[in-house]
Amino acid sequence: MAHCNEKYLNLQSACLFDEINEKQNAYKESHPDADIISLDIEDGTQPLAPSAAEAMKKAVDEMSRGGTFPGCGPEQGYLFLREAIAKNDFQSRGCDISPDEIFVSDGEKYDIGNMQEIFAESDIAAITDPVYSPYVDSNVLAGRGGKFINGAYSKLEYLPCYEECDFKANLPQHDPMIIYLCSPNNPTGTALNKSNLTMWVKYAKQTGAVIFFDAAYEAFITEPNIPHSIYEIEGAKDVAIEFRSYSETAGLTGLRCGYCVVPKELMLETKKDDKVSANELWKCHQRAKFKGCSYIVQRGAEASYTEEGKKQIQAALAAYRENAKIIMDACEESGLNAYGGINSPYIWAAVPEGMTSWEFFDFLLDKAQVICSPGSGLGLCGEGFIRLTSFNTPELTKAAAERMKKALKEL
Amino acid sequence: MAHCNEKYLNLQSACLFDEINEKQNAYKESHPDADIISLDIEDGTQPLAPSAAEAMKKAVDEMSRGGTFPGCGPEQGYLFLREAIAKNDFQSRGCDISPDEIFVSDGEKYDIGNMQEIFAESDIAAITDPVYSPYVDSNVLAGRGGKFINGAYSKLEYLPCYEECDFKANLPQHDPMIIYLCSPNNPTGTALNKSNLTMWVKYAKQTGAVIFFDAAYEAFITEPNIPHSIYEIEGAKDVAIEFRSYSETAGLTGLRCGYCVVPKELMLETKKDDKVSANELWKCHQRAKFKGCSYIVQRGAEASYTEEGKKQIQAALAAYRENAKIIMDACEESGLNAYGGINSPYIWAAVPEGMTSWEFFDFLLDKAQVICSPGSGLGLCGEGFIRLTSFNTPELTKAAAERMKKALKEL
């Protein structure tokens, strides 16, 4: 009989969002009239940027003409988009990234879930705690997890992010060769500044580690000392792969488009100490398993780089930032320590003393009909926190904030 | 220093289409006025089905309204599409497939490239020869290839498909646990009938193997005794995973949408002889690494199941069938043995005696300015054949056929 990949059996099947849904559904059943507001949504509610919408309709028309319409494009993405990316996202910030270092995909989760495949299974992966779970799960499926004991995988290196240290991780201790850094961070909403990132790049250079830099939320950055790309740090091209998302960019959620940058300088080592290009290895991966992102969608992504598109995206961002401020203010008024929200769509709030994350989740659902993400579902260090997102509509965000304040006043 | 996945080093980097492009570009350079016609294209040239175009524009409009627009959908695909698939592609043919056995993706290459991941690395994979190369490459990257010796990977089981046996493979001899069957076949254009498929299902039941059934070209089937789905064969749900593509369906190329069916009955074995559900394992894979196909694209795919959509797709198919007939007739007139074309967009033609596949490629390029795919690039058993596709426009297909006839007359 065919055998399963036993590495898959190590994966803890519990999914935070399933648990949240179950609780929500149970509550709805016992309170059929409850008007629940979700502050755990990860998808934006602002309209699709009109310039992207227009570009996509035009692309549909192009495909409708037949004859010369673009079929499946190159696996790596159409050159028109890769050129726009190189120019707008990198060269404009002084980062020397060329189109052949860019790989367009159908979303960042695909890239960040699969990139570890080009690395040896024996290389240790380090993740910050709390964490975006696909970093963990994809490594567990690849055999880098080991046993799940007391809420943690034995072979992963967890880098705790404590409130006392602004949720910034210390350097690892077990020589991981793959290090996941997400800035601005999901879930804590905090961001690494230039000095923090310089430290990580230096560390990677010294140890030979590769940084998986998840910059999905870079569009939300407002503070000037927060790098938008790790390639703003000198030498980062030797040690870092960067992941970007259009889905998380305001006004483009649900497009399913993202990209990663695998610099030509980045080399991995064979057992015989030969050097191989990570860019070439990823190209192999894509050729064997991917056939390119939809032409329509790539035209939509390209439109986000026009002057018009940039303005529209800034307008959507402004709405989310306003939401974040409303949530932050509500937390402050209620005496909850809250973080993030300034360079990020996420607010990370400490729960009232004596409660666990899930207890506070239950409290907010029961007393305010507001849904949050319990931090303990995002890592051991997430216990005692909840994550709130600024992706809902302004009206519902305001209503949720008022309800939270009222409920917490009565606590 | 970080280590590479050494399995990647086994992959032969030569890509057939790169070689073809190189030859084509060299020819263009030395013959700047040459008017080359490609009969190796894999993307359709018929217009996008108007109903799909309309549905996608409507989806763009929905996303443009904001507030309630659908963001990233479920990893498994929207229920509206999975229900349409279950009803139209399976239940209508008497196959008992339910929406929770269907996984929508951004294209068949993704599914068929990644599905092997849920299997043990030690399970042997069998492929027919000649073959669609991602079957081979994805297994090589996963460690099932072994060394590349004399044009073949040592650990794969190749099932030769000879002209004398209608390009149908015999049963394997090395107990492979993963068997790739593509019907209608790329590249040979031939299709397995009900008896052939029943034999394979019986074999799989007896040995415990799992069939990866690639039905990407099922829309091209015209003959009544050719199953459109492997689930038309009794018992196939216990032993087969099916892969489908909208990109290959006439009129939807370049959408980037596909799906696979992982039946709930299909079990894999652990080392301890426990049974685990392949459906659950694939769900784990998708949750960790995939975030769903674009809403816009899924609405386009759904439209292909409307009465209007079906008619439009049939019209596109008719055009490709006409092209196939023109190519088949040209081969016959020229004395080339040609196969396929009836249930498939592909024609597999034997080259004139004394020539290799590449020599005939060079001949057609030089004497007719027609591009084909040399069969030897698709497997050892492909030597002596070329693949021609019916995906070009009727005008260019006719012109290419005339040129081929003329050139072969003068041979």
PDB file of C-alpha atoms in Angstrom, chain B residues 6-176:
ATOM      1  CA  GLU B   6      20.821  18.187  -2.359  1.00  0.00           C
ATOM      2  CA  LYS B   7      17.908  16.489  -4.111  1.00  0.00           C
ATOM      3  CA  TYR B   8      17.676  19.572  -6.299  1.00  0.00           C
ATOM      4  CA  LEU B   9      21.160  18.881  -7.626  1.00  0.00           C
ATOM      5  CA  ASN B  10      19.923  15.712  -9.316  1.00  0.00           C
ATOM      6  CA  LEU B  11      17.587  17.641 -11.594  1.00  0.00           C
ATOM      7  CA  GLN B  12      18.749  17.851 -15.188  1.00  0.00           C
ATOM      8  CA  SER B  13      18.601  21.509 -15.937  1.00  0.00           C
ATOM      9  CA  ALA B  14      18.030  21.219 -19.674  1.00  0.00           C
ATOM     10  CA  CYS B  15      14.577  22.508 -20.535  1.00  0.00           C
ATOM     11  CA  LEU B  16      13.129  21.452 -23.866  1.00  0.00           C
ATOM     12  CA  PHE B  17      11.399  24.760 -24.429  1.00  0.00           C
ATOM     13  CA  ASP B  18      14.579  26.701 -23.735  1.00  0.00           C
ATOM     14  CA  GLU B  19      16.369  24.609 -26.358  1.00  0.00           C
ATOM     15  CA  ILE B  20      13.564  25.185 -28.841  1.00  0.00           C
ATOM     16  CA  ASN B  21      13.635  28.921 -28.146  1.00  0.00           C
ATOM     17  CA  GLU B  22      17.371  29.055 -28.601  1.00  0.00           C
ATOM     18  CA  LYS B  23      17.190  27.326 -31.965  1.00  0.00           C
ATOM     19  CA  GLN B  24      14.307  29.554 -33.012  1.00  0.00           C
ATOM     20  CA  ASN B  25      16.154  32.707 -31.985  1.00  0.00           C
ATOM     21  CA  ALA B  26      19.319  31.620 -33.770  1.00  0.00           C
ATOM     22  CA  TYR B  27      17.292  30.976 -36.909  1.00  0.00           C
ATOM     23  CA  LYS B  28      15.617  34.368 -36.668  1.00  0.00           C
ATOM     24  CA  GLU B  29      18.987  36.038 -36.369  1.00  0.00           C
ATOM     25  CA  SER B  30      20.324  34.410 -39.505  1.00  0.00           C
ATOM     26  CA  HIS B  31      16.955  34.768 -41.314  1.00  0.00           C
ATOM     27  CA  PRO B  32      15.574  38.101 -40.100  1.00  0.00           C
ATOM     28  CA  ASP B  33      12.679  37.996 -42.593  1.00  0.00           C
ATOM     29  CA  ALA B  34      11.569  34.456 -41.739  1.00  0.00           C
ATOM     30  CA  ASP B  35       7.895  34.177 -40.889  1.00  0.00           C
ATOM     31  CA  ILE B  36       7.932  31.382 -38.346  1.00  0.00           C
ATOM     32  CA  ILE B  37       4.748  29.563 -37.291  1.00  0.00           C
ATOM     33  CA  SER B  38       4.720  27.717 -33.970  1.00  0.00           C
ATOM     34  CA  LEU B  39       2.943  24.406 -33.784  1.00  0.00           C
ATOM     35  CA  ASP B  40       4.455  23.772 -30.369  1.00  0.00           C
ATOM     36  CA  ILE B  41       2.368  26.246 -28.405  1.00  0.00           C
ATOM     37  CA  GLU B  42       0.548  24.913 -25.361  1.00  0.00           C
ATOM     38  CA  ASP B  43      -1.763  27.889 -24.912  1.00  0.00           C
ATOM     39  CA  GLY B  44      -4.976  28.290 -26.829  1.00  0.00           C
ATOM     40  CA  THR B  45      -5.476  31.185 -29.229  1.00  0.00           C
ATOM     41  CA  GLN B  46      -9.273  31.107 -29.261  1.00  0.00           C
ATOM     42  CA  PRO B  47     -10.856  34.061 -27.445  1.00  0.00           C
ATOM     43  CA  LEU B  48     -11.699  33.743 -23.783  1.00  0.00           C
ATOM     44  CA  ALA B  49     -15.262  32.408 -23.487  1.00  0.00           C
ATOM     45  CA  PRO B  50     -17.481  35.535 -23.312  1.00  0.00           C
ATOM     46  CA  SER B  51     -19.436  34.189 -20.346  1.00  0.00           C
ATOM     47  CA  ALA B  52     -16.206  33.740 -18.377  1.00  0.00           C
ATOM     48  CA  ALA B  53     -15.075  37.237 -19.364  1.00  0.00           C
ATOM     49  CA  GLU B  54     -18.378  38.688 -18.235  1.00  0.00           C
ATOM     50  CA  ALA B  55     -18.298  36.786 -14.942  1.00  0.00           C
ATOM     51  CA  MET B  56     -14.790  38.008 -14.214  1.00  0.00           C
ATOM     52  CA  LYS B  57     -15.662  41.622 -14.922  1.00  0.00           C
ATOM     53  CA  LYS B  58     -18.650  41.287 -12.637  1.00  0.00           C
ATOM     54  CA  ALA B  59     -16.340  39.855  -9.969  1.00  0.00           C
ATOM     55  CA  VAL B  60     -14.003  42.835 -10.389  1.00  0.00           C
ATOM     56  CA  ASP B  61     -17.013  45.101  -9.881  1.00  0.00           C
ATOM     57  CA  GLU B  62     -18.028  43.221  -6.755  1.00  0.00           C
ATOM     58  CA  MET B  63     -14.532  43.669  -5.359  1.00  0.00           C
ATOM     59  CA  SER B  64     -14.672  47.339  -6.283  1.00  0.00           C
ATOM     60  CA  ARG B  65     -17.636  47.977  -4.032  1.00  0.00           C
ATOM     61  CA  GLY B  66     -15.702  47.267  -0.855  1.00  0.00           C
ATOM     62  CA  GLY B  67     -17.231  46.521   2.509  1.00  0.00           C
ATOM     63  CA  THR B  68     -18.558  43.100   1.832  1.00  0.00           C
ATOM     64  CA  PHE B  69     -16.437  42.039  -1.100  1.00  0.00           C
ATOM     65  CA  PRO B  70     -14.943  38.583  -0.858  1.00  0.00           C
ATOM     66  CA  GLY B  71     -11.356  38.706   0.290  1.00  0.00           C
ATOM     67  CA  CYS B  72      -9.164  35.652   0.301  1.00  0.00           C
ATOM     68  CA  GLY B  73     -11.521  32.717   0.104  1.00  0.00           C
ATOM     69  CA  PRO B  74     -11.141  29.308   1.639  1.00  0.00           C
ATOM     70  CA  GLU B  75      -7.919  27.486   0.723  1.00  0.00           C
ATOM     71  CA  GLN B  76      -9.976  24.706  -0.779  1.00  0.00           C
ATOM     72  CA  GLY B  77     -11.824  27.031  -3.173  1.00  0.00           C
ATOM     73  CA  TYR B  78     -15.189  28.739  -2.974  1.00  0.00           C
ATOM     74  CA  LEU B  79     -18.100  26.397  -2.410  1.00  0.00           C
ATOM     75  CA  PHE B  80     -19.957  27.838  -5.411  1.00  0.00           C
ATOM     76  CA  LEU B  81     -17.228  26.550  -7.709  1.00  0.00           C
ATOM     77  CA  ARG B  82     -16.729  23.226  -5.952  1.00  0.00           C
ATOM     78  CA  GLU B  83     -20.456  22.568  -6.143  1.00  0.00           C
ATOM     79  CA  ALA B  84     -20.527  23.395  -9.849  1.00  0.00           C
ATOM     80  CA  ILE B  85     -17.565  21.064 -10.417  1.00  0.00           C
ATOM     81  CA  ALA B  86     -19.078  18.170  -8.448  1.00  0.00           C
ATOM     82  CA  LYS B  87     -22.368  18.480 -10.310  1.00  0.00           C
ATOM     83  CA  ASN B  88     -21.125  19.118 -13.857  1.00  0.00           C
ATOM     84  CA  ASP B  89     -17.860  17.250 -14.102  1.00  0.00           C
ATOM     85  CA  PHE B  90     -18.709  14.214 -11.988  1.00  0.00           C
ATOM     86  CA  GLN B  91     -22.272  13.642 -10.802  1.00  0.00           C
ATOM     87  CA  SER B  92     -23.551  14.212 -14.337  1.00  0.00           C
ATOM     88  CA  ARG B  93     -21.371  11.264 -15.393  1.00  0.00           C
ATOM     89  CA  GLY B  94     -22.487   9.074 -12.539  1.00  0.00           C
ATOM     90  CA  CYS B  95     -19.370   9.683 -10.458  1.00  0.00           C
ATOM     91  CA  ASP B  96     -20.097  10.144  -6.773  1.00  0.00           C
ATOM     92  CA  ILE B  97     -17.737  13.039  -6.040  1.00  0.00           C
ATOM     93  CA  SER B  98     -18.687  15.623  -3.414  1.00  0.00           C
ATOM     94  CA  PRO B  99     -17.469  19.228  -3.033  1.00  0.00           C
ATOM     95  CA  ASP B 100     -15.339  18.373   0.015  1.00  0.00           C
ATOM     96  CA  GLU B 101     -13.269  16.032  -2.156  1.00  0.00           C
ATOM     97  CA  ILE B 102     -12.452  18.870  -4.548  1.00  0.00           C
ATOM     98  CA  PHE B 103      -9.557  21.302  -4.086  1.00  0.00           C
ATOM     99  CA  VAL B 104      -9.438  24.344  -6.369  1.00  0.00           C
ATOM    100  CA  SER B 105      -5.974  25.647  -7.171  1.00  0.00           C
ATOM    101  CA  ASP B 106      -4.290  28.149  -9.409  1.00  0.00           C
ATOM    102  CA  GLY B 107      -3.568  25.571 -12.046  1.00  0.00           C
ATOM    103  CA  GLU B 108      -3.073  21.889 -12.589  1.00  0.00           C
ATOM    104  CA  LYS B 109       0.718  22.098 -12.642  1.00  0.00           C
ATOM    105  CA  TYR B 110       0.648  23.219  -9.025  1.00  0.00           C
ATOM    106  CA  ASP B 111      -1.531  20.277  -7.976  1.00  0.00           C
ATOM    107  CA  ILE B 112       0.251  17.612  -9.933  1.00  0.00           C
ATOM    108  CA  GLY B 113       3.668  18.977  -8.957  1.00  0.00           C
ATOM    109  CA  ASN B 114       2.894  19.062  -5.259  1.00  0.00           C
ATOM    110  CA  MET B 115       0.589  16.091  -4.648  1.00  0.00           C
ATOM    111  CA  GLN B 116       3.518  13.668  -4.407  1.00  0.00           C
ATOM    112  CA  GLU B 117       4.587  15.506  -1.233  1.00  0.00           C
ATOM    113  CA  ILE B 118       2.003  13.705   0.892  1.00  0.00           C
ATOM    114  CA  PHE B 119       3.617  10.384  -0.065  1.00  0.00           C
ATOM    115  CA  ALA B 120       6.687   8.792   1.490  1.00  0.00           C
ATOM    116  CA  GLU B 121       9.942   9.611  -0.247  1.00  0.00           C
ATOM    117  CA  SER B 122      10.684   5.892  -0.431  1.00  0.00           C
ATOM    118  CA  ASP B 123       7.577   5.127  -2.509  1.00  0.00           C
ATOM    119  CA  ILE B 124       8.581   4.502  -6.117  1.00  0.00           C
ATOM    120  CA  ALA B 125       6.975   6.657  -8.792  1.00  0.00           C
ATOM    121  CA  ALA B 126       6.154   5.300 -12.246  1.00  0.00           C
ATOM    122  CA  ILE B 127       5.757   7.501 -15.284  1.00  0.00           C
ATOM    123  CA  THR B 128       4.931   6.715 -18.847  1.00  0.00           C
ATOM    124  CA  ASP B 129       7.588   7.507 -21.449  1.00  0.00           C
ATOM    125  CA  PRO B 130       7.273   9.940 -23.270  1.00  0.00           C
ATOM    126  CA  VAL B 131       5.940  12.176 -20.530  1.00  0.00           C
ATOM    127  CA  TYR B 132       4.888  15.653 -19.400  1.00  0.00           C
ATOM    128  CA  SER B 133       8.101  16.658 -17.626  1.00  0.00           C
ATOM    129  CA  PRO B 134       6.711  18.129 -14.343  1.00  0.00           C
ATOM    130  CA  TYR B 135       5.757  14.577 -13.258  1.00  0.00           C
ATOM    131  CA  VAL B 136       9.416  13.660 -13.460  1.00  0.00           C
ATOM    132  CA  ASP B 137      10.901  16.895 -12.177  1.00  0.00           C
ATOM    133  CA  SER B 138       8.704  17.186  -9.096  1.00  0.00           C
ATOM    134  CA  ASN B 139       9.627  13.637  -8.077  1.00  0.00           C
ATOM    135  CA  VAL B 140      13.302  14.302  -8.653  1.00  0.00           C
ATOM    136  CA  LEU B 141      13.121  17.372  -6.397  1.00  0.00           C
ATOM    137  CA  ALA B 142      11.405  15.209  -3.774  1.00  0.00           C
ATOM    138  CA  GLY B 143      14.215  12.651  -3.845  1.00  0.00           C
ATOM    139  CA  ARG B 144      12.478   9.947  -5.892  1.00  0.00           C
ATOM    140  CA  GLY B 145      14.708  10.378  -8.930  1.00  0.00           C
ATOM    141  CA  GLY B 146      18.092   9.070  -7.971  1.00  0.00           C
ATOM    142  CA  LYS B 147      21.006   9.532 -10.349  1.00  0.00           C
ATOM    143  CA  PHE B 148      20.509  10.573 -13.968  1.00  0.00           C
ATOM    144  CA  ILE B 149      22.184   7.936 -16.107  1.00  0.00           C
ATOM    145  CA  ASN B 150      21.933   7.543 -19.878  1.00  0.00           C
ATOM    146  CA  GLY B 151      18.968   9.859 -20.148  1.00  0.00           C
ATOM    147  CA  ALA B 152      16.907   8.386 -17.308  1.00  0.00           C
ATOM    148  CA  TYR B 153      16.623   8.694 -13.532  1.00  0.00           C
ATOM    149  CA  SER B 154      17.677   5.504 -11.793  1.00  0.00           C
ATOM    150  CA  LYS B 155      14.943   5.391  -9.149  1.00  0.00           C
ATOM    151  CA  LEU B 156      11.925   6.197 -11.319  1.00  0.00           C
ATOM    152  CA  GLU B 157      10.091   3.424 -13.099  1.00  0.00           C
ATOM    153  CA  TYR B 158       9.634   4.312 -16.760  1.00  0.00           C
ATOM    154  CA  LEU B 159       6.738   2.677 -18.559  1.00  0.00           C
ATOM    155  CA  PRO B 160       7.616   2.733 -22.262  1.00  0.00           C
ATOM    156  CA  CYS B 161       4.820   3.617 -24.662  1.00  0.00           C
ATOM    157  CA  TYR B 162       5.546   2.187 -28.093  1.00  0.00           C
ATOM    158  CA  GLU B 163       3.915   2.978 -31.417  1.00  0.00           C
ATOM    159  CA  GLU B 164       3.277  -0.752 -31.865  1.00  0.00           C
ATOM    160  CA  CYS B 165       1.038  -0.790 -28.762  1.00  0.00           C
ATOM    161  CA  ASP B 166      -0.893   2.393 -29.505  1.00  0.00           C
ATOM    162  CA  PHE B 167       1.342   4.205 -27.012  1.00  0.00           C
ATOM    163  CA  LYS B 168      -0.284   2.330 -24.127  1.00  0.00           C
ATOM    164  CA  ALA B 169       1.969   1.309 -21.260  1.00  0.00           C
ATOM    165  CA  ASN B 170       2.200  -2.176 -19.844  1.00  0.00           C
ATOM    166  CA  LEU B 171       1.794  -2.742 -16.120  1.00  0.00           C
ATOM    167  CA  PRO B 172       4.837  -1.857 -13.997  1.00  0.00           C
ATOM    168  CA  GLN B 173       7.334  -4.373 -12.676  1.00  0.00           C
ATOM    169  CA  HIS B 174       8.869  -2.614  -9.679  1.00  0.00           C
ATOM    170  CA  ASP B 175       5.808  -2.097  -7.465  1.00  0.00           C
ATOM    171  CA  PRO B 176       5.541   1.654  -7.825  1.00  0.00           C
TER     172      PRO B 176
END
